[in-house]
């Protein structure tokens, strides 16, 4: 059974260390940030660890970036034990499903005719990752069975 969990309450920490260009691209707004960002504490990180320790597969666009952030927060900063679950990168799925060379979410949105409103917000990006994943799964379910590998020597 597939279950998609997008939790709106988890946001990156206050971005004092973030690259100014990244903040601009992601439309960082300090007023909005103040009202929506989680203040990371031992308890809020523990709640996140409890969620991530359930049997799951992490799906994301350039998921290794997110995993590095999560490791630094969960293990490095708060000392929790956490084993990274299996991960699926939607960049690879977009390449396999559609053969795209440019794998930015904006490029994929443009080529698929998806709305860009809300782009670069965690929620919109997560929803579009889910769309990529679903499109890939649908294509694989409709494709003929692959020819098994054979020895070419």
PDB file of C-alpha atoms in Angstrom, residues 65-119:
ATOM      1  CA  UNK A  65      20.640  17.144  -0.295  1.00  0.00           C
ATOM      2  CA  UNK A  66      17.697  16.615   2.062  1.00  0.00           C
ATOM      3  CA  UNK A  67      19.314  13.561   3.628  1.00  0.00           C
ATOM      4  CA  UNK A  68      22.520  15.520   4.358  1.00  0.00           C
ATOM      5  CA  UNK A  69      20.447  18.207   6.078  1.00  0.00           C
ATOM      6  CA  UNK A  70      18.470  15.629   8.071  1.00  0.00           C
ATOM      7  CA  UNK A  71      21.635  13.794   9.165  1.00  0.00           C
ATOM      8  CA  UNK A  72      23.265  17.030  10.292  1.00  0.00           C
ATOM      9  CA  UNK A  73      20.176  18.001  12.260  1.00  0.00           C
ATOM     10  CA  UNK A  74      19.149  14.630  13.711  1.00  0.00           C
ATOM     11  CA  UNK A  75      22.517  13.015  14.378  1.00  0.00           C
ATOM     12  CA  UNK A  76      25.010  15.860  14.376  1.00  0.00           C
ATOM     13  CA  UNK A  77      23.128  18.525  16.254  1.00  0.00           C
ATOM     14  CA  UNK A  78      20.705  16.588  18.450  1.00  0.00           C
ATOM     15  CA  UNK A  79      22.470  13.236  18.872  1.00  0.00           C
ATOM     16  CA  UNK A  80      19.556  11.002  17.958  1.00  0.00           C
ATOM     17  CA  UNK A  81      20.217   7.622  16.409  1.00  0.00           C
ATOM     18  CA  UNK A  82      18.791   7.484  12.912  1.00  0.00           C
ATOM     19  CA  UNK A  83      19.327   5.103  10.055  1.00  0.00           C
ATOM     20  CA  UNK A  84      18.557   6.670   6.697  1.00  0.00           C
ATOM     21  CA  UNK A  85      15.783   4.720   4.971  1.00  0.00           C
ATOM     22  CA  UNK A  86      15.954   3.824   1.272  1.00  0.00           C
ATOM     23  CA  UNK A  87      15.631   6.873  -0.986  1.00  0.00           C
ATOM     24  CA  UNK A  88      14.237   7.548  -4.452  1.00  0.00           C
ATOM     25  CA  UNK A  89      15.396  10.614  -6.357  1.00  0.00           C
ATOM     26  CA  UNK A  90      12.705  12.071  -8.614  1.00  0.00           C
ATOM     27  CA  UNK A  91      15.424  13.482 -10.899  1.00  0.00           C
ATOM     28  CA  UNK A  92      16.260   9.901 -11.888  1.00  0.00           C
ATOM     29  CA  UNK A  93      12.572   9.061 -12.313  1.00  0.00           C
ATOM     30  CA  UNK A  94      12.044  12.072 -14.609  1.00  0.00           C
ATOM     31  CA  UNK A  95      15.032  11.012 -16.708  1.00  0.00           C
ATOM     32  CA  UNK A  96      13.738   7.443 -16.969  1.00  0.00           C
ATOM     33  CA  UNK A  97      10.090   8.366 -17.563  1.00  0.00           C
ATOM     34  CA  UNK A  98      10.534  11.211 -20.028  1.00  0.00           C
ATOM     35  CA  UNK A  99      14.206  11.230 -21.066  1.00  0.00           C
ATOM     36  CA  UNK A 100      14.729  14.829 -19.960  1.00  0.00           C
ATOM     37  CA  UNK A 101      18.231  16.264 -19.883  1.00  0.00           C
ATOM     38  CA  UNK A 102      17.326  19.269 -17.728  1.00  0.00           C
ATOM     39  CA  UNK A 103      16.074  17.914 -14.436  1.00  0.00           C
ATOM     40  CA  UNK A 104      15.258  21.040 -12.434  1.00  0.00           C
ATOM     41  CA  UNK A 105      11.738  21.056 -11.051  1.00  0.00           C
ATOM     42  CA  UNK A 106      11.018  24.276 -12.954  1.00  0.00           C
ATOM     43  CA  UNK A 107      12.137  22.684 -16.218  1.00  0.00           C
ATOM     44  CA  UNK A 108      10.016  19.599 -15.553  1.00  0.00           C
ATOM     45  CA  UNK A 109       7.000  21.764 -14.673  1.00  0.00           C
ATOM     46  CA  UNK A 110       7.404  23.701 -17.883  1.00  0.00           C
ATOM     47  CA  UNK A 111       7.744  20.619 -20.076  1.00  0.00           C
ATOM     48  CA  UNK A 112       4.829  18.819 -18.385  1.00  0.00           C
ATOM     49  CA  UNK A 113       2.583  21.906 -18.431  1.00  0.00           C
ATOM     50  CA  UNK A 114       2.306  21.996 -14.639  1.00  0.00           C
ATOM     51  CA  UNK A 115       1.538  25.176 -12.734  1.00  0.00           C
ATOM     52  CA  UNK A 116       4.551  27.056 -11.379  1.00  0.00           C
ATOM     53  CA  UNK A 117       2.544  29.012  -8.787  1.00  0.00           C
ATOM     54  CA  UNK A 118       4.040  28.242  -5.384  1.00  0.00           C
ATOM     55  CA  UNK A 119       7.223  26.816  -6.896  1.00  0.00           C
TER      56      UNK A 119
END
